[in-house]
Amino acid sequence: MESNTLILTLIATAAGLSAALLAWLIGHSMASVRPEDRSYKDPPPLAMRLLWWPIQWIGQHLGPRLGTGKSVRTLQLKLRQAGLDYTLDPAQFIASRIVSAFVATALLWWAVSSFDGLPIGAGGVDAARRYIATGTYLQAMAIGALLGWFYPAIWLKDRIALRRRELLRMMPFFLDIITLCVEAGLNMHGAIAQAVAKGPQGTVREEFQRVLRDVRAGKARTESLRDMAERLNEPGVTQFVMAVIQAERMGMNLGPVLRAQADQQRSERFLRAEKLAMEAPVKMLLPLIAFIFPCTFIVLLFPIAMKFINTGL
């Protein structure tokens, strides 16, 4: 009995020391998180703001280990195309995926446990039930981890696509405002400032605001416009930027150049709309064959089939 008591005491002491060491390591790691200067950065999205402390903690420990490989540069380019390069860095985005995986795992575990009403007792039946319940929990946690890991990447891809659609839709309108201001006698900087002040909220306004912010910070306007074209990675924007830079270098009048760019982008927008309208019947063909035609045939043939059955044929 004394030996068993001694063994249990040693096990409890070792467990307590391990828990204390783990708590000390976590506390030391938390205390080592440096406060981030976000005075020049944009606020993160709402979901990330709610979980910003663990994202920042994991990101600071993960950042030095990422390096500057191809995958990091690709992620940085995607963040730039999504308009998040002044909001997140690659380490923080990967940290958000890790935190999202943990949160989704915990939520699915809670959801499964809330529906788990199996009684647990002695016997082979209860042991089998516990085994099945354990497998269900593990499957739910694995599914939650996968969903949480892939959701930020899917959200980033959707944000890039949404910004691109909004850019193609609103760019001709902003070019019209800039053209009118230039033809009225303003320079290019003043025309962009008027477009930002009078234009609607959206991707194009944010990008032109960033151009003005870079110019106020001391960067040349041509370089700021090139950075905007690189961020957006859209042929229409790149063509507009190159046309403006070339016209300024050659001393040409910017009014006709901007008018031609606005007309061209507006015609391209109409062509894209016509293309989507022509693709609509092809995209509707599969739902039509798979869902609408069977229901139509069932409604038409059911009375005939019932009539044959009632007449004994």
Coordinates of C-alpha atoms in Angstrom, one line a residue:
M1 CA 0.0 0.0 0.0
E2 CA 2.8 2.4 0.9
S3 CA 4.5 1.7 -2.5
N4 CA 1.3 2.3 -4.4
T5 CA 0.8 5.6 -2.5
L6 CA 4.4 6.6 -3.3
I7 CA 3.9 5.8 -7.0
L8 CA 0.6 7.7 -7.2
T9 CA 2.3 10.7 -5.4
L10 CA 5.2 10.7 -7.9
I11 CA 2.8 10.5 -10.8
A12 CA 0.7 13.4 -9.5
T13 CA 3.8 15.4 -8.8
A14 CA 5.2 14.8 -12.3
A15 CA 1.8 15.7 -13.8
G16 CA 1.7 18.9 -11.8
L17 CA 5.2 19.9 -12.7
S18 CA 4.4 19.2 -16.4
A19 CA 1.3 21.3 -16.3
A20 CA 3.2 24.1 -14.5
L21 CA 6.1 23.9 -17.1
L22 CA 3.5 24.0 -19.9
A23 CA 1.7 27.0 -18.4
W24 CA 5.1 28.8 -17.9
L25 CA 6.1 28.1 -21.6
I26 CA 2.7 29.4 -22.8
G27 CA 2.9 32.5 -20.6
H28 CA 6.5 33.2 -21.7
S29 CA 5.5 32.8 -25.3
M30 CA 2.5 35.1 -24.8
A31 CA 4.6 37.7 -23.1
S32 CA 7.2 37.7 -25.9
V33 CA 4.5 38.9 -28.4
R34 CA 5.6 42.4 -29.5
P35 CA 2.9 45.0 -30.0
E36 CA 2.3 45.8 -33.6
D37 CA 2.3 49.3 -35.0
R38 CA -0.8 49.4 -37.1
S39 CA -1.1 53.2 -37.4
Y40 CA -0.3 53.0 -41.1
K41 CA -2.2 49.8 -41.8
D42 CA -5.8 49.1 -42.6
P43 CA -8.0 47.4 -40.0
P44 CA -8.4 43.6 -40.6
P45 CA -11.8 42.0 -41.4
L46 CA -14.3 41.6 -38.5
A47 CA -13.8 37.9 -38.1
M48 CA -10.1 38.3 -37.8
R49 CA -10.5 41.3 -35.4
L50 CA -12.4 39.0 -33.0
L51 CA -9.5 36.5 -33.0
W52 CA -6.7 39.0 -33.7
W53 CA -4.7 38.2 -30.5
P54 CA -4.0 34.5 -31.3
I55 CA -3.5 35.3 -35.0
Q56 CA -0.9 37.9 -34.1
W57 CA 0.7 35.6 -31.5
I58 CA 1.0 32.7 -34.0
G59 CA 2.0 35.0 -36.8
Q60 CA 5.0 36.5 -34.9
H61 CA 6.3 33.0 -34.1
L62 CA 5.6 31.7 -37.6
G63 CA 7.0 34.7 -39.6
P64 CA 10.7 34.0 -39.2
R65 CA 10.2 30.4 -40.2
L66 CA 8.4 31.1 -43.5
G67 CA 11.3 32.7 -45.3
T68 CA 10.9 34.2 -48.8
G69 CA 10.1 31.2 -50.9
K70 CA 7.8 31.0 -53.9
S71 CA 4.7 30.1 -51.9
V72 CA 5.2 33.1 -49.7
R73 CA 5.6 35.4 -52.7
T74 CA 2.5 33.9 -54.3
L75 CA 0.5 34.5 -51.1
Q76 CA 1.8 38.1 -50.9
L77 CA 0.7 38.6 -54.5
K78 CA -2.8 37.3 -53.7
L79 CA -3.1 39.5 -50.6
R80 CA -2.1 42.5 -52.8
Q81 CA -4.7 41.6 -55.4
A82 CA -7.3 41.3 -52.6
G83 CA -6.4 44.7 -51.3
L84 CA -5.0 43.3 -48.0
D85 CA -1.3 44.0 -48.4
Y86 CA -1.7 46.9 -45.9
T87 CA -3.8 44.7 -43.6
L88 CA -2.2 41.3 -43.3
D89 CA 1.2 39.8 -44.1
P90 CA 1.6 36.1 -45.2
A91 CA 2.5 34.9 -41.7
Q92 CA -0.7 36.5 -40.2
F93 CA -2.8 35.0 -43.0
I94 CA -1.4 31.5 -42.4
A95 CA -2.0 32.1 -38.7
S96 CA -5.6 33.0 -39.4
R97 CA -6.0 29.6 -41.2
I98 CA -4.6 27.8 -38.2
V99 CA -6.9 29.6 -35.8
S100 CA -9.8 29.1 -38.1
A101 CA -9.1 25.3 -38.1
F102 CA -9.0 25.2 -34.3
V103 CA -12.2 27.2 -34.0
A104 CA -14.1 25.1 -36.6
T105 CA -12.8 21.9 -34.8
A106 CA -14.1 23.1 -31.5
L107 CA -17.5 24.1 -32.9
L108 CA -18.0 20.8 -34.6
W109 CA -16.9 19.0 -31.5
W110 CA -19.5 21.0 -29.5
A111 CA -22.2 20.3 -32.1
V112 CA -21.6 16.6 -32.0
S113 CA -21.5 16.5 -28.2
S114 CA -24.7 18.5 -28.0
F115 CA -26.5 15.8 -30.0
D116 CA -24.8 12.9 -28.3
G117 CA -27.4 11.3 -26.0
L118 CA -26.0 7.7 -25.8
P119 CA -25.9 6.3 -22.3
I120 CA -22.5 5.2 -21.2
G121 CA -22.3 2.3 -18.7
A122 CA -20.7 -1.1 -18.3
G123 CA -20.9 -4.0 -20.8
G124 CA -20.0 -4.8 -24.4
V125 CA -22.9 -2.8 -25.9
D126 CA -21.8 0.4 -24.1
A127 CA -18.2 -0.2 -25.0
A128 CA -19.3 -0.5 -28.7
R129 CA -21.3 2.7 -28.3
R130 CA -18.3 4.5 -26.8
Y131 CA -16.1 3.3 -29.7
I132 CA -18.7 4.5 -32.3
A133 CA -19.0 7.9 -30.4
T134 CA -15.2 8.2 -30.4
G135 CA -15.0 7.6 -34.1
T136 CA -17.8 10.2 -34.7
Y137 CA -15.9 12.8 -32.6
L138 CA -12.7 12.1 -34.5
Q139 CA -14.4 12.4 -37.9
A140 CA -16.2 15.6 -36.8
M141 CA -12.9 17.1 -35.6
A142 CA -11.1 16.1 -38.8
I143 CA -13.9 17.6 -41.0
G144 CA -13.9 20.8 -38.8
A145 CA -10.1 21.2 -39.1
L146 CA -10.2 20.8 -42.9
L147 CA -13.1 23.3 -43.3
G148 CA -11.5 25.8 -41.0
W149 CA -8.1 25.5 -42.8
F150 CA -9.6 25.9 -46.3
Y151 CA -12.2 28.6 -45.5
P152 CA -9.7 31.6 -45.4
A153 CA -8.2 30.5 -48.7
I154 CA -11.7 30.3 -50.3
W155 CA -12.6 33.7 -48.8
L156 CA -9.4 35.2 -50.2
K157 CA -10.2 33.8 -53.7
D158 CA -13.8 35.1 -53.6
R159 CA -12.5 38.5 -52.5
I160 CA -10.1 38.7 -55.4
A161 CA -12.9 37.7 -57.9
L162 CA -15.3 40.2 -56.3
R163 CA -12.8 43.1 -56.5
R164 CA -12.0 42.2 -60.1
R165 CA -15.7 42.3 -61.1
E166 CA -16.2 45.6 -59.3
L167 CA -13.1 47.0 -60.9
L168 CA -14.3 46.1 -64.4
R169 CA -17.7 47.6 -63.7
M170 CA -16.6 50.9 -62.1
M171 CA -13.4 51.8 -63.9
P172 CA -15.0 53.5 -66.9
F173 CA -17.0 55.8 -64.6
F174 CA -13.9 56.9 -62.7
L175 CA -12.1 57.5 -66.0
D176 CA -15.0 59.7 -67.1
I177 CA -14.6 61.8 -64.0
I178 CA -10.9 62.1 -64.4
T179 CA -11.3 63.0 -68.1
L180 CA -13.8 65.7 -67.3
C181 CA -11.6 67.2 -64.6
V182 CA -8.5 67.2 -66.9
E183 CA -10.4 68.8 -69.7
A184 CA -11.7 71.4 -67.3
G185 CA -8.1 72.4 -66.5
L186 CA -7.0 70.3 -63.5
N187 CA -3.8 68.4 -63.5
M188 CA -3.7 64.6 -63.1
H189 CA -3.2 64.7 -59.4
G190 CA -6.2 67.1 -58.9
A191 CA -8.4 65.0 -61.3
I192 CA -7.7 61.8 -59.3
A193 CA -8.4 63.7 -56.0
Q194 CA -11.8 64.9 -57.5
A195 CA -12.6 61.3 -58.6
V196 CA -11.9 60.0 -55.2
A197 CA -14.0 62.7 -53.5
K198 CA -17.0 62.4 -55.9
G199 CA -16.8 58.7 -56.9
P200 CA -18.8 56.0 -55.2
Q201 CA -17.3 53.6 -52.6
G202 CA -15.5 50.6 -54.0
T203 CA -12.3 49.0 -55.2
V204 CA -11.5 51.7 -57.7
R205 CA -11.8 54.5 -55.2
E206 CA -9.7 52.6 -52.6
E207 CA -7.0 52.1 -55.2
F208 CA -6.9 55.7 -56.3
Q209 CA -6.9 56.7 -52.6
R210 CA -3.8 54.6 -52.2
V211 CA -2.2 56.3 -55.2
L212 CA -2.8 59.7 -53.6
R213 CA -1.5 58.4 -50.2
D214 CA 1.7 57.2 -51.9
V215 CA 2.1 60.5 -53.7
R216 CA 1.7 62.4 -50.4
A217 CA 4.3 60.1 -48.8
G218 CA 6.8 61.2 -51.4
K219 CA 6.6 58.6 -54.1
A220 CA 6.4 59.7 -57.7
R221 CA 3.0 59.6 -59.4
T222 CA 4.2 57.4 -62.2
E223 CA 5.6 54.9 -59.7
S224 CA 2.4 55.0 -57.7
L225 CA 0.3 54.3 -60.8
R226 CA 2.6 51.4 -61.7
D227 CA 2.2 50.0 -58.3
M228 CA -1.6 50.2 -58.7
A229 CA -1.4 48.4 -62.0
E230 CA 0.8 45.7 -60.4
R231 CA -1.6 45.3 -57.5
L232 CA -4.7 45.0 -59.6
N233 CA -3.1 42.9 -62.3
E234 CA -5.8 43.8 -64.8
P235 CA -4.9 44.4 -68.5
G236 CA -7.3 47.4 -68.8
V237 CA -5.7 49.1 -65.8
T238 CA -2.2 48.4 -67.0
Q239 CA -3.1 49.8 -70.4
F240 CA -4.5 53.0 -68.8
V241 CA -1.4 53.5 -66.6
M242 CA 1.0 53.0 -69.5
A243 CA -1.0 55.4 -71.7
V244 CA -1.0 58.1 -69.0
I245 CA 2.7 57.7 -68.3
Q246 CA 3.6 57.8 -72.0
A247 CA 1.5 60.8 -72.6
E248 CA 3.1 62.7 -69.8
R249 CA 6.6 61.8 -71.0
M250 CA 5.8 63.0 -74.5
G251 CA 4.1 66.1 -73.4
M252 CA 0.8 65.2 -75.0
N253 CA -2.6 66.5 -73.9
L254 CA -4.1 64.0 -71.4
G255 CA -7.7 64.7 -72.2
P256 CA -8.0 62.8 -75.6
V257 CA -5.9 60.0 -74.1
L258 CA -8.1 59.6 -71.1
R259 CA -11.3 59.9 -73.3
A260 CA -10.0 57.1 -75.5
Q261 CA -9.2 54.9 -72.5
A262 CA -12.7 55.5 -71.0
D263 CA -14.4 54.7 -74.3
Q264 CA -12.4 51.6 -74.8
Q265 CA -13.0 50.2 -71.3
R266 CA -16.7 51.0 -71.6
S267 CA -16.9 49.1 -74.9
E268 CA -15.0 46.1 -73.4
R269 CA -17.5 46.1 -70.5
F270 CA -20.4 45.8 -73.0
L271 CA -18.6 43.0 -74.8
R272 CA -18.1 41.2 -71.6
A273 CA -21.8 41.6 -70.8
E274 CA -22.8 40.3 -74.2
K275 CA -20.5 37.3 -73.7
L276 CA -22.1 36.5 -70.4
A277 CA -25.6 36.8 -71.9
M278 CA -24.6 34.3 -74.7
E279 CA -23.2 31.9 -72.1
A280 CA -26.4 31.9 -70.0
P281 CA -28.4 29.4 -72.2
V282 CA -25.4 26.9 -72.2
K283 CA -25.1 27.2 -68.4
M284 CA -28.9 26.6 -68.0
L285 CA -28.8 23.5 -70.2
L286 CA -27.6 21.1 -67.4
P287 CA -30.2 22.2 -64.8
L288 CA -32.9 22.1 -67.5
I289 CA -32.1 18.5 -68.4
A290 CA -31.4 17.3 -64.9
F291 CA -34.2 18.9 -63.0
I292 CA -36.9 20.6 -65.1
F293 CA -37.5 18.0 -67.8
P294 CA -37.9 15.0 -65.4
C295 CA -40.5 16.9 -63.4
T296 CA -42.4 17.9 -66.5
F297 CA -42.4 14.4 -67.8
I298 CA -43.6 13.1 -64.4
V299 CA -46.5 15.6 -64.3
L300 CA -47.5 14.7 -67.9
L301 CA -47.1 11.0 -67.8
F302 CA -48.5 10.3 -64.3
P303 CA -52.2 10.6 -65.2
I304 CA -51.7 8.4 -68.3
A305 CA -49.9 5.8 -66.2
M306 CA -52.7 5.9 -63.5
K307 CA -55.3 5.5 -66.3
F308 CA -53.6 2.4 -67.6
I309 CA -53.3 0.9 -64.2
N310 CA -57.0 1.5 -63.4
T311 CA -58.1 0.0 -66.7
G312 CA -55.9 -3.1 -66.1
L313 CA -53.7 -2.6 -69.1

